[in-house]
Coordinates of C-alpha atoms and ligand atoms in Angstrom, one line a residue:
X274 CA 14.0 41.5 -14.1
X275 CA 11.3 40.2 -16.9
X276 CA 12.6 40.0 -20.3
X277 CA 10.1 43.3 -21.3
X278 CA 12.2 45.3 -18.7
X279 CA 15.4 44.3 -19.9
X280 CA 14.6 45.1 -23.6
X281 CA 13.7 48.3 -22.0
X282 CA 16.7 49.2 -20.1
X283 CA 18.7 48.4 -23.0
X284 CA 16.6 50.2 -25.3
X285 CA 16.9 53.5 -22.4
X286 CA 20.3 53.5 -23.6
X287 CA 19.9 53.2 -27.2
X288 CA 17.7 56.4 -27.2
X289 CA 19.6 58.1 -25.0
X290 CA 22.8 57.8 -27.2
X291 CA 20.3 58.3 -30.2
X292 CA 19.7 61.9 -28.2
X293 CA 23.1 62.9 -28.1
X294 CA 24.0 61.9 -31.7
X295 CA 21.3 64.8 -32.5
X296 CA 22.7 67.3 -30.1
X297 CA 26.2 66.4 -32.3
X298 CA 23.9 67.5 -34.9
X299 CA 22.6 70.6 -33.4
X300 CA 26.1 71.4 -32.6
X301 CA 27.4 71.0 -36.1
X302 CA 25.1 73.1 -37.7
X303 CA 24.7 75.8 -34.8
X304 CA 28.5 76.1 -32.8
X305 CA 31.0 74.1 -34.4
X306 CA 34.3 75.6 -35.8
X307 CA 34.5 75.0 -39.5
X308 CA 37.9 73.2 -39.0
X309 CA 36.3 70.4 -37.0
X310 CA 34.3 69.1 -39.7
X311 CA 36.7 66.3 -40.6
X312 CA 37.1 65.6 -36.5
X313 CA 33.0 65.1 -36.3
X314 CA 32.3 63.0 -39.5
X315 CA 34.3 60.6 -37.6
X316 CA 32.7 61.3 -34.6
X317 CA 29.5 61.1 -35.5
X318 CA 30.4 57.9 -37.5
X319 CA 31.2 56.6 -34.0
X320 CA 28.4 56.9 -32.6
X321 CA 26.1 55.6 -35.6
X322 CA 28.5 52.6 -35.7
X323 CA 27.2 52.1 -32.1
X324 CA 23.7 53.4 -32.7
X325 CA 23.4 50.6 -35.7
X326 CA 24.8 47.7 -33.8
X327 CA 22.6 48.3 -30.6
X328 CA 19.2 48.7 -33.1
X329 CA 20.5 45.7 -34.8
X330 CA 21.8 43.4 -32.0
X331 CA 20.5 39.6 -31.7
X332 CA 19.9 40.2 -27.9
X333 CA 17.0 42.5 -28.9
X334 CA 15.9 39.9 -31.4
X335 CA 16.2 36.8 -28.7
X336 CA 13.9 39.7 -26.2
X337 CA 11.6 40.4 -28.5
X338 CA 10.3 36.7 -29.0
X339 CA 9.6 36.5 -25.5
X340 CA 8.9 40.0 -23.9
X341 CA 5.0 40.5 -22.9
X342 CA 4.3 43.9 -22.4
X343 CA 2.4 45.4 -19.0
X344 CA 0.3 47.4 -20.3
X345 CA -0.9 49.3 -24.0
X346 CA 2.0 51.7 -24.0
X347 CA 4.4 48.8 -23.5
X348 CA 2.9 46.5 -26.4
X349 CA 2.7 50.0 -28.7
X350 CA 7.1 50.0 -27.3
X351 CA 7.7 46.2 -28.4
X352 CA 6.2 46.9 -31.7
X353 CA 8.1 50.1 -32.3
X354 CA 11.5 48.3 -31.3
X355 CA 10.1 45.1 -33.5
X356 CA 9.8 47.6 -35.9
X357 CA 13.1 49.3 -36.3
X358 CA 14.9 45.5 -35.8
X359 CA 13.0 44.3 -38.8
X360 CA 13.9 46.9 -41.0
X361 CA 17.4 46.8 -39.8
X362 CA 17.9 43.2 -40.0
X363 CA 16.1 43.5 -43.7
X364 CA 19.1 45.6 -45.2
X365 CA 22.0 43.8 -45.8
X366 CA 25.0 45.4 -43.6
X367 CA 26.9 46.1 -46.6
X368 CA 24.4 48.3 -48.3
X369 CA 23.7 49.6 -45.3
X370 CA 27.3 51.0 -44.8
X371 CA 27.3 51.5 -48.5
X372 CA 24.5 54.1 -48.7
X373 CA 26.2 55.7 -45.2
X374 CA 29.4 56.3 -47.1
X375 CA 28.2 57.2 -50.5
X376 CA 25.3 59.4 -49.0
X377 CA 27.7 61.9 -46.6
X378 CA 29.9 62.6 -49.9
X379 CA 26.9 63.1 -51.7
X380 CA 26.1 65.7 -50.2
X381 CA 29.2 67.2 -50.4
X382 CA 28.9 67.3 -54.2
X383 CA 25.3 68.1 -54.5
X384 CA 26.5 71.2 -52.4
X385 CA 29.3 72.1 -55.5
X386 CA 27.0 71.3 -58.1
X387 CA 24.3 73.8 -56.8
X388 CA 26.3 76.2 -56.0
X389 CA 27.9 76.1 -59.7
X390 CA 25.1 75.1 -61.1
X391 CA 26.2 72.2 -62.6
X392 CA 23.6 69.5 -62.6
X393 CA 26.2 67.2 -64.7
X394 CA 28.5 67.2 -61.8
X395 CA 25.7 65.8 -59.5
X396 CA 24.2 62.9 -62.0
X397 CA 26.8 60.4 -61.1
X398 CA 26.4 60.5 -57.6
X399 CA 22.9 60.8 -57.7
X400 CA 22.4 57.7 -59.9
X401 CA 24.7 55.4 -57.3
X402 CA 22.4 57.2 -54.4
X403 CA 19.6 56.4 -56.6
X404 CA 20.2 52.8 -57.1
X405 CA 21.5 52.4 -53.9
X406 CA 18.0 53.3 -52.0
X407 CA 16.4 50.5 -54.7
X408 CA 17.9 48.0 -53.3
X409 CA 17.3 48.8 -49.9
X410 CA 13.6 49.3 -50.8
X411 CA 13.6 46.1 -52.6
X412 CA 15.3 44.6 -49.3
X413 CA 12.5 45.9 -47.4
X414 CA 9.8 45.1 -49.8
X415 CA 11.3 41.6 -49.7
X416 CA 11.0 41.5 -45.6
X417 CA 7.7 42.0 -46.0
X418 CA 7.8 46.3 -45.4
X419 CA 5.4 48.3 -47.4
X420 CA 3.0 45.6 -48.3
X421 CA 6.1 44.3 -50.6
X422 CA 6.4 47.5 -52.5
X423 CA 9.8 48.5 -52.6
X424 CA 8.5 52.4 -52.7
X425 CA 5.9 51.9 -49.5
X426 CA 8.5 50.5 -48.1
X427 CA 10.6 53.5 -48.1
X428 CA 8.0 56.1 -47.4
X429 CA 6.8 53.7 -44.7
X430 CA 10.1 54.7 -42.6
X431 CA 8.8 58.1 -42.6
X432 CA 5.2 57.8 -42.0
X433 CA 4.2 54.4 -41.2
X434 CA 1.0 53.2 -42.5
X435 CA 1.0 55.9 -45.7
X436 CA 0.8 54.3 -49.2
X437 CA 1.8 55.5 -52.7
X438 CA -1.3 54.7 -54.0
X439 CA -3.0 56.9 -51.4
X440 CA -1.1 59.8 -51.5
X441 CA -2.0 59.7 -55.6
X442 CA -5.8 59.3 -55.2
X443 CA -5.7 62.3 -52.3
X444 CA -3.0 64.4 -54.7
X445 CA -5.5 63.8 -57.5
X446 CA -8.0 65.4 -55.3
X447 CA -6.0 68.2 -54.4
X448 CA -4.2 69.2 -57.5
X449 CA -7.3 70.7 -59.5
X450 CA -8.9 72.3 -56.8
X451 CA -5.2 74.1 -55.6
X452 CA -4.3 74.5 -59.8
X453 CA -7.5 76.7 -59.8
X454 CA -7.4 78.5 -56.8
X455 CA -3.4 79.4 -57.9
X456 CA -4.9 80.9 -61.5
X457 CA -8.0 82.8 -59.7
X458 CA -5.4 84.4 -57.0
X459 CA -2.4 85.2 -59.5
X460 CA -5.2 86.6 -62.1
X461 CA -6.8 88.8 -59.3
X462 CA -7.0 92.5 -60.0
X463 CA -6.0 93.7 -56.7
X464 CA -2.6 92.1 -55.5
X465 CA -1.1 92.4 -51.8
X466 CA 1.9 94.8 -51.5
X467 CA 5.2 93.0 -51.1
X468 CA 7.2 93.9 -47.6
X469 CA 10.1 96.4 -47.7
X470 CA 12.9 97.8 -46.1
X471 CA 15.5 96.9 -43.7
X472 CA 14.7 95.1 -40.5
X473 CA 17.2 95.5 -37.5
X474 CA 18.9 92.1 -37.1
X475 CA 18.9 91.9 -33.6
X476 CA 15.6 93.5 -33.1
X477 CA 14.5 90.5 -35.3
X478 CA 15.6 88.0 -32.9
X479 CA 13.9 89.6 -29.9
X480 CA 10.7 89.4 -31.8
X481 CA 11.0 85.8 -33.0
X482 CA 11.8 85.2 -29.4
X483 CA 8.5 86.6 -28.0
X484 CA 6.8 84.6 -31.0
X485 CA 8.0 81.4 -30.0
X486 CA 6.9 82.0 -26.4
X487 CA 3.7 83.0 -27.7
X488 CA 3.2 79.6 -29.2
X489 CA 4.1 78.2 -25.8
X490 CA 7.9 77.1 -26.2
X491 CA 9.5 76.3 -22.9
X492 CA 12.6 78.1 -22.7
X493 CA 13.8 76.2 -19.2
X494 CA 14.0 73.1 -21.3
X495 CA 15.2 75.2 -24.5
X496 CA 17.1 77.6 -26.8
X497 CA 17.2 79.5 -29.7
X498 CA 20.2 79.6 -32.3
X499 CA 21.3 80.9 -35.8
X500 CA 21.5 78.5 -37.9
X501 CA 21.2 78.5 -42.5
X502 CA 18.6 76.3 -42.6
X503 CA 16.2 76.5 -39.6
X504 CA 15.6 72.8 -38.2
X505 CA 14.7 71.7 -34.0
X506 CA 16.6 69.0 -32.3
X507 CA 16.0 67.1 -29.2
X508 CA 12.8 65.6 -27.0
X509 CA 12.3 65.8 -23.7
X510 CA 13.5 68.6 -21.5
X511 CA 16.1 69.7 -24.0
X512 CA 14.6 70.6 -27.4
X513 CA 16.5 73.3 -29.1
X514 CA 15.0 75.9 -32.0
X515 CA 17.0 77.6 -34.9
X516 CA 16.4 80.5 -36.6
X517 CA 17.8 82.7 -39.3
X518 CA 17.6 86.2 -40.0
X519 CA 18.0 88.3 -43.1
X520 CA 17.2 92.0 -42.5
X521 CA 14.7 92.7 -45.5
X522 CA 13.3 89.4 -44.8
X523 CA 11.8 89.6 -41.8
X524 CA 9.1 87.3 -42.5
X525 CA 11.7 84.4 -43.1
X526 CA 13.0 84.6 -39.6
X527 CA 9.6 84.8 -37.7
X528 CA 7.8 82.3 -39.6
X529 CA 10.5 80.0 -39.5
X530 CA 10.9 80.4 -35.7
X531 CA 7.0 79.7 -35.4
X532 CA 7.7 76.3 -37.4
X533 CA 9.9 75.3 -35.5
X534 CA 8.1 76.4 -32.8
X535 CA 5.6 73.9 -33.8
X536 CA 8.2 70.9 -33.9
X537 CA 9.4 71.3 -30.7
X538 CA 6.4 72.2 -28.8
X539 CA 5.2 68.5 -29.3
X540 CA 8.5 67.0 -28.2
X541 CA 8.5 69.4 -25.5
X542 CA 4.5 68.0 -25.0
X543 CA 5.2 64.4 -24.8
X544 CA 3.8 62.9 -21.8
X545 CA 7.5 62.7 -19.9
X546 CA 6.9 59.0 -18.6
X547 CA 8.2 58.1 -22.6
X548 CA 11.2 60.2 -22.3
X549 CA 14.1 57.4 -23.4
X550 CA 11.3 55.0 -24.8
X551 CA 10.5 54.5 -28.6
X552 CA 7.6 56.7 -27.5
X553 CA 9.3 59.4 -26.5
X554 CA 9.5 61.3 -30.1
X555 CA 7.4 62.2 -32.5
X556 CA 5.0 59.3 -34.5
X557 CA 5.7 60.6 -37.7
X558 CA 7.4 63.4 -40.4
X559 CA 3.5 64.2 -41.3
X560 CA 2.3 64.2 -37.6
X561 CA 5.2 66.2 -36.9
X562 CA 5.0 68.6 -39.6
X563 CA 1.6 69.2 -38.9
X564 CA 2.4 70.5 -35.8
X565 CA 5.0 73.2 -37.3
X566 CA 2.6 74.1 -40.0
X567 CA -0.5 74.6 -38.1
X568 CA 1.4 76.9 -35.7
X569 CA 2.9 78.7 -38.5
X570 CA 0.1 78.7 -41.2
X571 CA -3.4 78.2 -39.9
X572 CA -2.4 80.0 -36.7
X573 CA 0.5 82.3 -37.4
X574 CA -1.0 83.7 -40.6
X575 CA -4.3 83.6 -39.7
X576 CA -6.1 87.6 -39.4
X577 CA -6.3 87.7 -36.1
X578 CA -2.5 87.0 -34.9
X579 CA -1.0 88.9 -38.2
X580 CA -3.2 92.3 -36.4
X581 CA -0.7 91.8 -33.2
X582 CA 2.3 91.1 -35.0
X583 CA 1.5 93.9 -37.4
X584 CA 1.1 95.9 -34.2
X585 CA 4.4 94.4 -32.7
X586 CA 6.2 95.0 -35.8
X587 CA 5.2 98.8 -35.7
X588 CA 6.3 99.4 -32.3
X589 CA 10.0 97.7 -32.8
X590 CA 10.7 98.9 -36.1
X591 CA 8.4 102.1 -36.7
X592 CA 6.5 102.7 -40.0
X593 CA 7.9 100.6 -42.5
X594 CA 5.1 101.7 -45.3
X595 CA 1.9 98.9 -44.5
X596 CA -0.9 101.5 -43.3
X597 CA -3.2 98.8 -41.7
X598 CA -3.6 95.3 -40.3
X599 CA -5.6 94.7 -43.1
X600 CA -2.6 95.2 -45.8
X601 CA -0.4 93.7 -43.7
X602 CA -2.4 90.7 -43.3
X603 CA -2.9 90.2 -47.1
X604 CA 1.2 91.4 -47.3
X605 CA 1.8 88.3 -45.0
X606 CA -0.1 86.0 -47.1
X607 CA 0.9 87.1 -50.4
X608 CA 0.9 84.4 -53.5
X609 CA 3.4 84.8 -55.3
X610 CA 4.8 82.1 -58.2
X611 CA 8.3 80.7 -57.6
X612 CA 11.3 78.2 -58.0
X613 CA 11.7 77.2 -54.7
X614 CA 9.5 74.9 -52.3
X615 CA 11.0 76.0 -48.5
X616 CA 10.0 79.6 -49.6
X617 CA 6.8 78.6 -51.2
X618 CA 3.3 80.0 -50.1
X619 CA 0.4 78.5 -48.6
X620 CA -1.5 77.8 -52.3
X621 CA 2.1 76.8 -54.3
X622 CA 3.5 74.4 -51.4
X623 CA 1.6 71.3 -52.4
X624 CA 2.2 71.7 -55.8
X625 CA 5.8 71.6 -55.5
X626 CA 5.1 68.3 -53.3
X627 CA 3.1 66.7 -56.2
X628 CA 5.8 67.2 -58.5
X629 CA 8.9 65.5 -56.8
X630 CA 6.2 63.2 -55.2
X631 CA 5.9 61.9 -59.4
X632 CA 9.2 62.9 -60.2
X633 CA 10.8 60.5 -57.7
X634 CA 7.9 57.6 -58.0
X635 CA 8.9 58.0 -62.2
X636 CA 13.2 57.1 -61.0
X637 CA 11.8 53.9 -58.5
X638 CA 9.1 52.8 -60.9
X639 CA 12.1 52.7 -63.8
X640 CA 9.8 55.0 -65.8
X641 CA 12.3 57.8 -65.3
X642 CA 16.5 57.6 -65.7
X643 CA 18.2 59.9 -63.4
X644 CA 19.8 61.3 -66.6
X645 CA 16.7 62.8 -67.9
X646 CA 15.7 64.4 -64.5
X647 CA 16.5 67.6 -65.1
X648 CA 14.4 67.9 -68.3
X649 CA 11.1 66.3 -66.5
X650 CA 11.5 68.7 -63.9
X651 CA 11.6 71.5 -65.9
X652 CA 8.9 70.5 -67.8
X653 CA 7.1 69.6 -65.1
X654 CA 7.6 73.0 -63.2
X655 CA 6.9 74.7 -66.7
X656 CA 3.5 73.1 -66.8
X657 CA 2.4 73.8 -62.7
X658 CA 3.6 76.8 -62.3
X659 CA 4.0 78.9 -65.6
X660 CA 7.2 80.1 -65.4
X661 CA 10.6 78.2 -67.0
X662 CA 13.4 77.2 -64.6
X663 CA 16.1 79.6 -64.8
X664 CA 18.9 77.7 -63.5
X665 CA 19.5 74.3 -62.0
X666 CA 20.0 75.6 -58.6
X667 CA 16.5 76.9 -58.7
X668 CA 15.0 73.3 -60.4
X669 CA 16.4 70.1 -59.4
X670 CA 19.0 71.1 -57.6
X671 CA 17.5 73.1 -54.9
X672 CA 16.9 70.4 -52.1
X673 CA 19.1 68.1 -50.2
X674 CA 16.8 65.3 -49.4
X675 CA 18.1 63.3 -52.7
X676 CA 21.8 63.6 -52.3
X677 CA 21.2 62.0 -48.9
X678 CA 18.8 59.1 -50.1
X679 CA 15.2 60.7 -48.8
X680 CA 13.2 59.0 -50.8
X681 CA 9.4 58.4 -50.0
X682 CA 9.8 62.0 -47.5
X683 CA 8.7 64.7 -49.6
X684 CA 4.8 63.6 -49.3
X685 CA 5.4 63.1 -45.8
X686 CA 5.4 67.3 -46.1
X687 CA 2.0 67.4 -47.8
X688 CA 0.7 65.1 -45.1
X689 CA 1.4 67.4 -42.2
X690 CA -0.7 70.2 -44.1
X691 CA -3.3 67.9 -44.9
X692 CA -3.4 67.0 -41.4
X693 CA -2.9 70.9 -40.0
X694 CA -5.9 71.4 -42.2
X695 CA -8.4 68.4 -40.2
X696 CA -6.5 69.5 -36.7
X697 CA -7.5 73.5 -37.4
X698 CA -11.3 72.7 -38.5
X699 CA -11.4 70.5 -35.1
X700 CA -9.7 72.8 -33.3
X701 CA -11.9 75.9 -34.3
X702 CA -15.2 74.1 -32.9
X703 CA -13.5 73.5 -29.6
X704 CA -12.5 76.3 -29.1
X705 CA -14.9 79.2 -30.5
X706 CA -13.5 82.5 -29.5
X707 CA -9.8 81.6 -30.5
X708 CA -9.4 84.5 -32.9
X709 CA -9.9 86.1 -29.7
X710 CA -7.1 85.3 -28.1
X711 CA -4.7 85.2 -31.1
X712 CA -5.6 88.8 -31.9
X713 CA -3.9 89.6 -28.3
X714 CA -0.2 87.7 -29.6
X715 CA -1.4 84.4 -27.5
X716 CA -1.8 81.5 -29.1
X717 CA -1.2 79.1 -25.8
X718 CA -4.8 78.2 -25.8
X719 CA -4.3 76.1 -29.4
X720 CA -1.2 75.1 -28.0
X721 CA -3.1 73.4 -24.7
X722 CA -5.6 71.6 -27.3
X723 CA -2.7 70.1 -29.4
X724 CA -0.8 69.3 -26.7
X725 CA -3.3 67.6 -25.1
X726 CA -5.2 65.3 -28.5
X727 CA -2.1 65.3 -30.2
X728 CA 1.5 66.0 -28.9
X729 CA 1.3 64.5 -25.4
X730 CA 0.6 61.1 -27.2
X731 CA 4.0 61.0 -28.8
X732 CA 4.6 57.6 -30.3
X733 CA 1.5 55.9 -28.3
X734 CA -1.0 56.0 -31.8
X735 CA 0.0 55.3 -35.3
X736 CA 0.4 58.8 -37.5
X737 CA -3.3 58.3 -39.0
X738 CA -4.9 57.2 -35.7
X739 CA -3.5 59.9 -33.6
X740 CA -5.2 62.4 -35.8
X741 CA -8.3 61.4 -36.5
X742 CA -8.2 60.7 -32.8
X743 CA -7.8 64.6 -32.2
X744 CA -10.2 65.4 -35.0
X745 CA -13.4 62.8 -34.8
X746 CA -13.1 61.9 -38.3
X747 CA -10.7 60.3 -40.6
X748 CA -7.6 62.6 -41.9
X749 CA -8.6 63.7 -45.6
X750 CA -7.8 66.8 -47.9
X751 CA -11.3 68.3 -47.5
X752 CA -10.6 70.9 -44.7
X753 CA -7.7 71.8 -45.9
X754 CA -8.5 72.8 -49.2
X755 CA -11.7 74.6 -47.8
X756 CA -9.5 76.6 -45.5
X757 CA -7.3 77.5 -48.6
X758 CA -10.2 78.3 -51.1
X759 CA -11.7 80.4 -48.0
X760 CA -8.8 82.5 -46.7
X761 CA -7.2 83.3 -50.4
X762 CA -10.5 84.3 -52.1
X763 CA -11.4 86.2 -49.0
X764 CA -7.8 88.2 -49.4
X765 CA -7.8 88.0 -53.2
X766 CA -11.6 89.6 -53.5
X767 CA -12.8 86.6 -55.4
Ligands
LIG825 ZN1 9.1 71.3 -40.6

């Protein structure tokens, strides 16, 4: 054996165990009994305990000076697994077990507090989580990660290669243009109906099940499950969906199975030879997220597909009081101002990115105290999107990714619609007559292109390379913003 294969087969089991402490995952959000959840903290513990000490053992180190990969895939392996060492042997095991322990109560009280809306309740925790993830972005930074900016250095764990300073010059791009298109829409004479009625629960879930195959899911190496906040788990031949359904929300549980959809078709389209290598996943949060949004935005709400779902819809559940596939089209799409970012529209969603994207830049910069969040939020929210927080549960307590120490993620969401928005203009010229296709409910023929300049690649090409690989040019906000000016002025009569 040469020392690249041992790294290898040692590295085979680190991502294989790295597979099943997701499926624990899955499990605990999909099948577990609600009196196990003291039993699985531990287990999962377990197997992070392992997890940690594998990514972190001196053996890979001691490999890793001397291993010469075979060929390209191999030398894009070594520097993935150099990678994940480095930034592992950068944080100090005690703050590394620090921010595990204090992180999974976190999120235990940001829970309460939201759901009493009581912000003071969360502020202590939130400060230790807070400083906590300082010091492992100044560890980082220190090591070298991020260019030696504690910040970069976080957000580089999410999508490597991404700056700060980037995402502010391309948000400062974006924000006027999506600020005005927002005002023109909501000041439009002739707004979309909004959907009513009651939509058979099970009838639901056959639908979303027909949707997902339509975006070219694989159910031999996959399944669908309930779950309260829709997420995929797994690569490889097992890569599970979740859905949820609400019956006068119908549009919650399609769109989010199309999402998902989109995550696990490209870990479902990864060339199989990377299966149990550091290739064998997604590149990226924004490469992977613009894989869920393309299929569920640009694709699943485009004209042409919302025609055969509005037919679809008719035939399960009968007139439910949208006359054409025009209305329902523009019913599908409809812009509508609100508190909270996963059930944001098309035109709001970036702005609710911008605004935690400053928000949590203001806490690591020290221009912000955790204490004052709440106030710069609200003022914040006030000023974007003309409306005044109601309640904390609806402001700064409405997502998780805090409590649990995301910080540097949040743009990593406005990076997979930036990059949905290059893939779908370089999709459209390959592939001319794809309204086509969509208008008959099949949108396998998109599928085929990403799978084949995007998701087969899985790890092979940094996030930015891989997609201006697909595209021919370099990822920037233009298409996207054209697509949105485009489709909501077309709806909106402006
Ligand atoms: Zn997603």
């Amino acid at each position: 054996m040469t020392v690249f294969s041992d790294l290898m087969a040692f590295q085979r089991e680190t991502e294989a165990l790295g597979q099943i402490a997701g499926r624990l995952g899955w499990d605990q959000e999909t099948m577990m009994p609600d009196g196990a959840a003291e039993q699985r903290g531990e287990e999962m513990a377990a197997i992070e305990n392992v997890l940690h000490a594998r990514r972190t053992d001196p053996r890979v180190g001691a490999w890793l000076e001397k291993a010469e990969a075979p060929d390209a895939a191999g030398a894009r392996s070594l520097e993935l697994i150099r990678r994940t060492f480095g930034r592992n042997a950068a944080i100090p095991a005690r703050l590394a077990s620090e921010i595990a322990r204090v992180t999974s109560v976190a999120q235990g009280t940001w829970a309460e507090a939201r759901a009493r809306d009581d912000v003071a309740h969360f502020l202590p925790t939130l400060e230790r989580v807070v400083s906590l993830v300082r010091e492992k972005g100044q560890a980082l930074a220190a090591a070298g990660f991020g260019g030696g900016d504690p910040y970069d250095a976080l957000l580089d764990d999410y999508e490597p290669g991404a700056t700060a300073g980037g995402i502010v010059a391309m948000f400062d791009r974006m924000r006027p243009r999506l600020v005005a298109l927002r005002a023109a829409v909501l000041g439009a004479a002739d707004q979309p109906k909004p959907l009513s009625g009651e939509f058979d629960h099970a009838r639901q879930l056959g639908l979303s099940r027909d949707l997902a195959t339509a975006f070219g899911y694989d159910w031999t190496r996959g399944r669908v499950d309930l779950a309260v906040h829709p997420f995929s788990s797994g690569s490889g031949n097992d890569v599970r969906i979740t859905t949820r359904v609400v019956e006068a929300e119908p549009f919650n549980c399609f769109y989010s199975t199309i999402h998902e959809t989109g995550h696990a078709t490209y870990e479902q389209g990864i060339d199989p030879a990377y299966l149990f290598t550091p290739l064998g996943q997604g590149v990226s949060m924004g490469v992977h997220e613009s894989q869920s949004r393309i299929y569920e935005n640009q694709l699943g709400r485009s004209r042409a597909f919302t025609g055969w779902l509005y037919a679809r819809m008719r035939a399960i559940f009968g007139d439910f009081g949208i006359g054409s596939a025009e209305d329902f089209y523009r019913t599908v799409n409809r812009v509508q101002s609100g508190f909270i970012r996963t059930e944001a529209d098309e035109v709001h969603y970036n702005l609710h990115i911008m605004m935690r994207f400053d928000l949590e830049r203001a806490l690591f910069g020290g221009k912000l105290e955790v204490a004052d969040l709440e106030d710069a939020w609200n003022t914040r929210f006030a000023t974007d999107f003309g409306v005044a927080v109601d309640k904390p549960s609806n402001g700064m307590l409405q997502d998780v990714h805090w409590s649990v120490g995301l910080f540097g993620y949040f743009p990593t969401y406005a990076l997979g619609n930036v990059y949905a928005g290059c893939l779908m203009r370089a999709l459209r010229d390959a592939i001319p007559d794809l309204d086509a296709s969509l208008a008959r409910g099949e949108a396998q023929p998109a599928t085929d292109w990403l799978r084949e300049k995007v998701q087969r690649f899985g790890g092979l090409y940094a996030p930015a390379e891989v997609i201006e690989r697909a595209c021919g040019f370099a990822p920037s906000e233009e298409p996207l913003l054209d697509y949105l000016e485009a489709k909501f002025r077309g709806i909106y009569g402006l």
